[in-house]
Amino acid sequence: MSRRRLVGIVVPLLLPLIPVVAHAETVGDSSRYVNPFVGTQDGGPDFGHGGGAGMTFPGAVAPFGMMQWSPDTVRTAGGGYKYEDNRIYGFSMTHISGPGCTGAQDFPVLPISGIIGRSPAVDGAGYLQTFDHANEQANPGYYRVTTDSGVQTELTTSTRAGVARFTFPQSKPGTLLLDVTGSVNGVDDAEITIDGNTVSGWALTGGFCGARTRYRVYFHATFDRPITASGIWKDDVIKPGTTTTRGAAPTRRTNSGDIASNGLGTGAFLQFDSAQPVQMRTGLSYVSIDGACRNLAAEIGAKDFDTVRVDARDAWRRRLDQVQVNGGDQDRLRTFYSALYHVFLQPYIFDDVDGRYTGFDGQTHQVRPAAPGQPAHHYYATFSGWDIYRSEAQLLAWLAPDVASDIAQSMYDNAHVLGDVWDRWSHQNTITGVMNGDPYHSVVATAYAFGANDFDAEGALDSMVAGAERVGEKAGYTERPANDEYQRLGWVPGQVSDTLEYNIADFGISQLAQRLGNRAVSDKFLRSAHGWQHLYNPLTGWLQPRSAEGFFALLYDPSGTDGYVEGNGAQYHWMTFQDVRGLFDLMGGRAKAAGRLDTFFTQLNAGPHAPFAYLGNEPTLQTPWLYAWAGLPGRTQDVVRRARTELFGPTPNGLVGNDDLGTMSAWYVWASLGIYPVIPGRAELFVHSPAFTRAEIRRSSGEQFTISAPELDDAAPYIQSLQVNGENTTKAWLPESFALSGGRLDFTMGAQPGLEFGTAEADAPPSFGVPR
């Protein structure tokens, strides 16, 4: 699939039909359709928000796995791997899937053929391994590559540990280089120790998106073949036989995006007889080296590579088979299951097998005990809040409410130990403060709305209120910049995006309070969730930046980016999802709003400098479903079908923007199933044409869903009518009870949008106005 530049695409009332079904298949084992390389190559233009690729990684990982063992290329990428590059500098054990900034990539291991010459810190470029994609393979839980030097590397993982198998050319000894200072953003301190046939160490690192906070990560590795020679390098000095050393290294990247050889670094080299493959069994921990050792013993033990690989594939099969779709061609199935795979990568389990974890306060804590007969709870880490509250959090809460409950508890635990300080984008057990808004409140409220309520919701609500009402800094962090003005005025001066993000966060607090029976808190935050109304300029018909004195600029260009984050005025205008009816009324009614939406969707991925949709980035993800409030759900179906086809694919360039820890992938999963959760903090599902004739969904809590559209094909892409659990409905949305209880959707499809489906004003979805 070639790079797509989506410009000048006009949206007529009825678009040309896009093929829906060709050579339909029965899925069976859904894991065989996953392509972990999806998103590793540029699939769209770089609009300056992390590039035009998904920034995913192709390596071995278990569902929600702490150990994410994957190759890292010389060219920088958020996930560590740039498909366009053919140079590997190591196979590191920690990654982030889909961010626009680099982070993690701790403890890269590089196998080479031959003995070490000069220090890798000085001559790192001399040890880089080139490869061809023809000699590379990836499946869920498994990765393999044979480099041009003839060394084959295979990787597989459990949740907290992994096994690497290295096969060397027999003409020379095989050597492993393990760079303890190799984290992508450098390390402040590190240590590595060789003890017989084991190697262990730790690194103090961090720096995601320039954050000053640091985390400490540990590993413990054993080998099934004798180490015939070993030693340590530190900076430009090689010390054979040395067993322990400490060191540090600054950032490893140059301005060009390539790895830097700056003469600094610390690591170990291990030499082996190349007559037989070498298996490296490794455990990770964020608590201690002993924790890494226990994780390895509990999850891997004496298992060989192939056994661990089968276990990993089985774990993925069980997770992916929660959603079984039929009636799509190979490409559509591959795109769908590759997206679902990426949904289940992060957040990831952060506690050790004994339930211990390091919290945001740097102290060791214990995961709460599970109820008798229930699975163990886990502490989760790495939350891209600004992204995941729009699609990913909802999908996890729907499919895996046990996981989403633990995520909500983890977010609350993080805030609680810091004195009720809520982050926006957390990496490992550290605050980064990346992006804007206050999104964790929406994530927690959404989890509860979807029935993921096995967490301390009362404690979380109290903490959320404290965080949202705080003015200024606490624990070295400001949760809501300009919160004094936001609370005094109702808006953030000069900032539309900040105002709208705080509004959505406040709506989440209001919804959780309402569900917990706290009417006073619910009403207070529902009022503040309407601060966007202060930004509507009736002279222009747009939400605009407004000064503290109450003035709008005399001239306004909706394609301008001042006052917006990764978007513009035309894109943020629609982000009042808690009260779309209120926005439409200010705009002059449903017909005028629909006309503006038609213009907006003239382009689907226009970037931040054009007044059209930007569906390769987060702020406009929900906008296709706003037609439901205008009584025109057929136009939603048009836009969603176009986006599924034009912006997603089953190949490495199958994403046009950063996946952002599963956000874009979750959007595609929802879009393909024919349902979408538009309102953050709520569990209503909006309906549109599915991509498959049938889907069977099973929640981890046991509820089951069937979505059936047997007539769906090229000639019948539009919804004519819908039955919900056997009862006819004319509404293009489903009440919250459906997402919670399970049930069946039966679509009748046709060549034109149904004239009575979702068109009456009485069929409009709910809007939540200012309480009286």
Short mmCIF file of N, CA, C and O in Angstrom, two decimals, residues 587-651:
data_model
loop_
_atom_site.label_atom_id
_atom_site.label_comp_id
_atom_site.label_asym_id
_atom_site.label_seq_id
_atom_site.Cartn_x
_atom_site.Cartn_y
_atom_site.Cartn_z
N MET A 587 -25.33 26.91 16.59
CA MET A 587 -24.94 27.05 15.19
C MET A 587 -26.12 27.33 14.27
O MET A 587 -25.94 27.59 13.09
N GLY A 588 -27.33 27.26 14.80
CA GLY A 588 -28.50 27.54 13.98
C GLY A 588 -29.34 26.33 13.63
O GLY A 588 -30.23 26.42 12.79
N GLY A 589 -29.05 25.20 14.26
CA GLY A 589 -29.89 24.03 14.06
C GLY A 589 -29.20 22.89 13.33
O GLY A 589 -28.06 22.99 12.88
N ARG A 590 -29.94 21.79 13.20
CA ARG A 590 -29.37 20.56 12.66
C ARG A 590 -28.93 20.70 11.21
O ARG A 590 -27.88 20.19 10.82
N ALA A 591 -29.72 21.38 10.40
CA ALA A 591 -29.39 21.47 8.97
C ALA A 591 -28.09 22.25 8.75
O ALA A 591 -27.23 21.85 7.96
N LYS A 592 -27.94 23.37 9.46
CA LYS A 592 -26.71 24.15 9.29
C LYS A 592 -25.48 23.37 9.81
O LYS A 592 -24.42 23.41 9.20
N ALA A 593 -25.66 22.68 10.92
CA ALA A 593 -24.55 21.89 11.45
C ALA A 593 -24.16 20.79 10.47
O ALA A 593 -22.97 20.52 10.24
N ALA A 594 -25.18 20.15 9.86
CA ALA A 594 -24.88 19.07 8.90
C ALA A 594 -24.14 19.61 7.69
O ALA A 594 -23.22 18.96 7.17
N GLY A 595 -24.50 20.80 7.23
CA GLY A 595 -23.80 21.38 6.10
C GLY A 595 -22.34 21.65 6.43
O GLY A 595 -21.45 21.43 5.60
N ARG A 596 -22.09 22.13 7.64
CA ARG A 596 -20.71 22.36 8.06
C ARG A 596 -19.95 21.04 8.15
O ARG A 596 -18.76 20.96 7.80
N LEU A 597 -20.60 19.99 8.63
CA LEU A 597 -19.95 18.68 8.70
C LEU A 597 -19.61 18.16 7.30
O LEU A 597 -18.54 17.57 7.09
N ASP A 598 -20.52 18.37 6.34
CA ASP A 598 -20.24 17.93 4.96
C ASP A 598 -18.96 18.58 4.44
O ASP A 598 -18.11 17.92 3.83
N THR A 599 -18.83 19.89 4.69
CA THR A 599 -17.62 20.58 4.25
C THR A 599 -16.40 20.05 5.00
O THR A 599 -15.33 19.84 4.41
N PHE A 600 -16.57 19.82 6.28
CA PHE A 600 -15.46 19.35 7.12
C PHE A 600 -14.89 18.03 6.60
O PHE A 600 -13.67 17.83 6.59
N PHE A 601 -15.75 17.13 6.13
CA PHE A 601 -15.29 15.82 5.68
C PHE A 601 -14.96 15.79 4.19
O PHE A 601 -14.82 14.73 3.60
N THR A 602 -14.79 16.97 3.60
CA THR A 602 -14.27 17.01 2.24
C THR A 602 -12.92 16.32 2.16
O THR A 602 -12.58 15.67 1.18
N GLN A 603 -12.12 16.47 3.21
CA GLN A 603 -10.85 15.75 3.34
C GLN A 603 -10.86 14.98 4.65
O GLN A 603 -11.43 15.45 5.65
N LEU A 604 -10.24 13.82 4.65
CA LEU A 604 -10.27 12.97 5.84
C LEU A 604 -9.03 13.12 6.70
O LEU A 604 -9.08 12.89 7.91
N ASN A 605 -7.89 13.43 6.11
CA ASN A 605 -6.65 13.50 6.87
C ASN A 605 -5.86 14.73 6.42
O ASN A 605 -4.75 14.63 5.94
N ALA A 606 -6.47 15.88 6.62
CA ALA A 606 -5.95 17.12 6.04
C ALA A 606 -4.78 17.70 6.80
O ALA A 606 -4.11 18.58 6.29
N GLY A 607 -4.52 17.23 8.01
CA GLY A 607 -3.46 17.83 8.81
C GLY A 607 -3.94 19.05 9.56
O GLY A 607 -5.11 19.46 9.45
N PRO A 608 -3.07 19.68 10.33
CA PRO A 608 -3.50 20.74 11.25
C PRO A 608 -3.66 22.12 10.62
O PRO A 608 -4.10 23.04 11.31
N HIS A 609 -3.34 22.27 9.36
CA HIS A 609 -3.36 23.62 8.77
C HIS A 609 -4.44 23.80 7.71
O HIS A 609 -4.39 24.77 6.96
N ALA A 610 -5.38 22.89 7.65
CA ALA A 610 -6.49 23.00 6.71
C ALA A 610 -7.79 22.76 7.49
O ALA A 610 -7.82 21.95 8.41
N PRO A 611 -8.87 23.45 7.13
CA PRO A 611 -10.10 23.40 7.94
C PRO A 611 -10.98 22.18 7.65
O PRO A 611 -12.18 22.29 7.47
N PHE A 612 -10.34 21.02 7.64
CA PHE A 612 -11.05 19.77 7.34
C PHE A 612 -10.67 18.72 8.37
O PHE A 612 -9.87 18.97 9.27
N ALA A 613 -11.24 17.55 8.22
CA ALA A 613 -11.01 16.48 9.19
C ALA A 613 -9.55 16.06 9.21
O ALA A 613 -8.84 16.12 8.20
N TYR A 614 -9.12 15.61 10.35
CA TYR A 614 -7.75 15.15 10.57
C TYR A 614 -7.85 13.82 11.33
O TYR A 614 -7.49 13.73 12.50
N LEU A 615 -8.35 12.80 10.66
CA LEU A 615 -8.62 11.52 11.30
C LEU A 615 -7.37 10.67 11.49
O LEU A 615 -7.46 9.57 12.04
N GLY A 616 -6.22 11.17 11.09
CA GLY A 616 -4.97 10.53 11.44
C GLY A 616 -4.45 10.98 12.79
O GLY A 616 -3.37 10.56 13.21
N ASN A 617 -5.21 11.80 13.50
CA ASN A 617 -4.84 12.29 14.82
C ASN A 617 -6.10 12.33 15.68
O ASN A 617 -7.23 12.22 15.18
N GLU A 618 -5.93 12.52 16.98
CA GLU A 618 -7.01 12.23 17.93
C GLU A 618 -8.17 13.23 18.02
O GLU A 618 -9.32 12.80 18.20
N PRO A 619 -7.97 14.55 17.95
CA PRO A 619 -9.07 15.45 18.32
C PRO A 619 -10.36 15.29 17.53
O PRO A 619 -11.43 15.67 18.02
N THR A 620 -10.31 14.74 16.31
CA THR A 620 -11.55 14.62 15.53
C THR A 620 -12.03 13.18 15.39
O THR A 620 -12.86 12.89 14.52
N LEU A 621 -11.55 12.27 16.23
CA LEU A 621 -11.91 10.86 16.03
C LEU A 621 -13.41 10.60 16.13
O LEU A 621 -13.95 9.74 15.44
N GLN A 622 -14.11 11.31 16.99
CA GLN A 622 -15.55 11.04 17.17
C GLN A 622 -16.44 11.78 16.19
O GLN A 622 -17.63 11.50 16.11
N THR A 623 -15.87 12.73 15.44
CA THR A 623 -16.72 13.62 14.65
C THR A 623 -17.58 12.93 13.59
O THR A 623 -18.66 13.45 13.28
N PRO A 624 -17.21 11.80 12.98
CA PRO A 624 -18.12 11.21 11.99
C PRO A 624 -19.50 10.88 12.54
O PRO A 624 -20.48 10.87 11.79
N TRP A 625 -19.60 10.63 13.83
CA TRP A 625 -20.89 10.22 14.41
C TRP A 625 -21.75 11.41 14.82
O TRP A 625 -22.88 11.22 15.27
N LEU A 626 -21.24 12.64 14.65
CA LEU A 626 -22.07 13.78 15.00
C LEU A 626 -23.27 13.93 14.08
O LEU A 626 -24.25 14.60 14.42
N TYR A 627 -23.21 13.29 12.92
CA TYR A 627 -24.37 13.30 12.03
C TYR A 627 -25.59 12.68 12.70
O TYR A 627 -26.73 12.94 12.28
N ALA A 628 -25.40 11.84 13.71
CA ALA A 628 -26.54 11.23 14.38
C ALA A 628 -27.42 12.28 15.03
O ALA A 628 -28.65 12.14 15.08
N TRP A 629 -26.81 13.36 15.55
CA TRP A 629 -27.61 14.45 16.14
C TRP A 629 -28.28 15.28 15.05
O TRP A 629 -29.25 15.99 15.34
N ALA A 630 -27.80 15.18 13.83
CA ALA A 630 -28.40 15.93 12.72
C ALA A 630 -29.43 15.10 11.97
O ALA A 630 -30.02 15.60 10.99
N GLY A 631 -29.66 13.87 12.40
CA GLY A 631 -30.64 13.02 11.72
C GLY A 631 -30.16 12.47 10.40
O GLY A 631 -30.99 12.13 9.54
N LEU A 632 -28.85 12.36 10.21
CA LEU A 632 -28.29 11.89 8.95
C LEU A 632 -27.25 10.79 9.18
O LEU A 632 -26.07 10.93 8.81
N PRO A 633 -27.63 9.67 9.78
CA PRO A 633 -26.65 8.62 10.07
C PRO A 633 -26.05 8.00 8.81
O PRO A 633 -24.97 7.41 8.87
N GLY A 634 -26.72 8.12 7.66
CA GLY A 634 -26.16 7.61 6.42
C GLY A 634 -24.85 8.29 6.07
O GLY A 634 -23.95 7.68 5.48
N ARG A 635 -24.71 9.56 6.42
CA ARG A 635 -23.46 10.26 6.12
C ARG A 635 -22.34 9.81 7.05
O ARG A 635 -21.17 9.77 6.65
N THR A 636 -22.67 9.46 8.29
CA THR A 636 -21.68 8.81 9.15
C THR A 636 -21.18 7.54 8.49
O THR A 636 -19.96 7.27 8.46
N GLN A 637 -22.10 6.75 7.95
CA GLN A 637 -21.71 5.49 7.32
C GLN A 637 -20.77 5.74 6.13
O GLN A 637 -19.80 4.99 5.93
N ASP A 638 -21.04 6.79 5.37
CA ASP A 638 -20.14 7.15 4.26
C ASP A 638 -18.73 7.44 4.76
O ASP A 638 -17.74 6.90 4.25
N VAL A 639 -18.64 8.33 5.74
CA VAL A 639 -17.33 8.78 6.20
C VAL A 639 -16.55 7.64 6.84
O VAL A 639 -15.35 7.47 6.59
N VAL A 640 -17.21 6.84 7.65
CA VAL A 640 -16.52 5.75 8.34
C VAL A 640 -16.01 4.72 7.33
O VAL A 640 -14.88 4.23 7.45
N ARG A 641 -16.82 4.41 6.32
CA ARG A 641 -16.35 3.46 5.30
C ARG A 641 -15.14 4.00 4.55
O ARG A 641 -14.18 3.28 4.28
N ARG A 642 -15.19 5.27 4.21
CA ARG A 642 -14.04 5.87 3.53
C ARG A 642 -12.79 5.82 4.40
O ARG A 642 -11.70 5.47 3.94
N ALA A 643 -12.95 6.17 5.66
CA ALA A 643 -11.79 6.19 6.56
C ALA A 643 -11.21 4.80 6.76
O ALA A 643 -9.98 4.63 6.76
N ARG A 644 -12.07 3.81 6.92
CA ARG A 644 -11.57 2.44 7.07
C ARG A 644 -10.72 2.02 5.88
O ARG A 644 -9.69 1.36 6.02
N THR A 645 -11.16 2.42 4.71
CA THR A 645 -10.49 1.99 3.48
C THR A 645 -9.25 2.82 3.17
O THR A 645 -8.21 2.28 2.77
N GLU A 646 -9.33 4.14 3.36
CA GLU A 646 -8.28 5.03 2.90
C GLU A 646 -7.17 5.26 3.93
O GLU A 646 -6.04 5.60 3.55
N LEU A 647 -7.48 5.07 5.21
CA LEU A 647 -6.51 5.42 6.25
C LEU A 647 -5.90 4.22 6.95
O LEU A 647 -5.00 4.39 7.79
N PHE A 648 -6.36 3.02 6.65
CA PHE A 648 -5.88 1.82 7.35
C PHE A 648 -5.61 0.72 6.34
O PHE A 648 -6.25 0.64 5.29
N GLY A 649 -4.65 -0.13 6.65
CA GLY A 649 -4.33 -1.25 5.78
C GLY A 649 -3.57 -2.32 6.53
O GLY A 649 -3.14 -2.13 7.67
N PRO A 650 -3.34 -3.49 5.90
CA PRO A 650 -2.72 -4.63 6.58
C PRO A 650 -1.21 -4.71 6.43
O PRO A 650 -0.61 -5.72 6.81
N THR A 651 -0.59 -3.70 5.87
CA THR A 651 0.84 -3.73 5.56
C THR A 651 1.59 -2.77 6.48
O THR A 651 0.98 -2.00 7.23
#
